[in-house]
Amino acid sequence: MAYFPDIERIQFEGPTTKNDLAFRHYNPDEIVEGKKMKELLRFAVAYWHTFRGTGVDPFGAPTMQRPWEDGTDSVDNALRRVDVAFEFMEKLQAPFYCFHDRDIAPEGATLAESNAILDRIVEKLKAEQKRTGIKLLWGTANLFSNPRYMHGAATSCNADVYAFAAAQVKKAIEVTKELGGANYVFWGGREGYHNLYNTDMRRELDHLAKFLHLAHDHAKSIGFKGQFLIEPKPKEPTKHQYDFDSATCLNFIRQYGLEGICKLNVETNHATLAGHTMMHELQVASDADALGSIDANTGDLMLGWDTDQFPTDIYLTTQCMLVILAQGGLAPGGVNFDAKVRRESFEPVDLFHAHIGGMDAFARGLKIAAAIRKDGVLKDIVKHRYRSWDGGIGKKIEKGKASFADLEAYMLKKGNPDPNDSGRQELIENIINRYL
Ligand code: XLS
Ligand code: NI
Ligand code: NI
């Protein structure tokens, strides 16, 4: 049975096509910088938004029309959704998907029951992966929806809740391994605080670090080779999330000896909420050799919450791809559309428009970034700007061969520094515009 009967497999038809259900820029086998587009972009569909999003918001009821949903959270419905998901992803030519345990399977009355239900769904997912060749980019555990996690999970004041979360993550890592997942994500959920009067922040952070070490120990013990990724976010649902931004997460990773264990999954809307650009967040992560994967979406500069819109801004995708290409791609990570259609876009076809738009926007960003890199414009500008460090006193400082006294002697002799150059920001922005 087909759940999207009117939709054919989405094909690359080029920029001049009149077909709304075609790719204009995403051409999976096209070679960019020596690699296939599909290998550089590694697009993933987010199970939660695309197959579980209902359009509910704090002001109103669900709006989405999903003919395959029977209105229950039953195992049958979950099994049927697997068919829906794989038909959708096959038609979209999406090579990967991502999920939380509770997106794919309903929770049972006990942990044992939940695990058994999860196993049933995973068996079907595994069969569908085999049939279609679609792979799991990452798995994760939902440690925030169930009321038991009201005070957090790995940072809960309730040790039993911590233990439950540990058991849930243990199982989630095991099913991610079973499905050949390339990564495992830790997004902080309710790990943060609303008020310091009732919070032992130091103790909570110690517990969170211990949790990640225990997860790593377990992954090692079962031979799970996927990359662990922490996903920074500054606020929502708590006032202050512990994994605030890339720099905060890197500091946490270093403070608690998690280098080499955890990299980062950087999300656009979270960067916006932190008051950063996505390019800044990506660069901070990449410079630390910790940019593992991205959650591709976009927020709204006028709104202070995680709107998770599909990315369509070519400047944004170009900036992302400039950083990603500079580090040679994202694999084993990828570009996961952690994005949802608007509440008013309630028809199944809107899911296709949304993903096609995001994939085309990233494919365009990739081609533009590759063209900028090919001409070497930015590289030349940066090289020229820092040329005083390539020889003379600059080189001495970088090599650690100059003390403060040496620098004083140098300047006393020279009298005044060489004059500064213009930063040329406006010219550079004009040059970038020529590529768009
Ligand atoms: C929420 C996060 C979440 C993670 C996965 O804001 O983006 O969706 O990506 O738990
Ligand atoms: Ni995310
Ligand atoms: Ni988010």
mmCIF file of C-alpha atoms and ligand atoms in Angstrom, residues 187 231 233 267 269-270 295 297 306 308 338, ligand 3:
data_model
loop_
_atom_site.group_PDB
_atom_site.id
_atom_site.type_symbol
_atom_site.label_atom_id
_atom_site.label_comp_id
_atom_site.label_asym_id
_atom_site.label_seq_id
_atom_site.Cartn_x
_atom_site.Cartn_y
_atom_site.Cartn_z
ATOM 1 C CA TRP A 187 20.852 16.566 23.357
ATOM 2 C CA GLU A 231 24.117 18.898 20.821
ATOM 3 C CA LYS A 233 21.455 24.519 23.004
ATOM 4 C CA GLU A 267 22.041 23.116 15.197
ATOM 5 C CA ASN A 269 18.277 27.426 15.561
ATOM 6 C CA HIS A 270 20.242 26.744 18.737
ATOM 7 C CA ASP A 295 21.016 19.707 12.666
ATOM 8 C CA ASN A 297 17.068 24.114 10.314
ATOM 9 C CA ASP A 306 13.160 26.996 18.627
ATOM 10 C CA ASP A 308 12.762 24.621 13.665
ATOM 11 C CA ASP A 338 15.750 18.793 12.522
HETATM 12 NI NI NI B 3 16.330 22.088 18.362
#
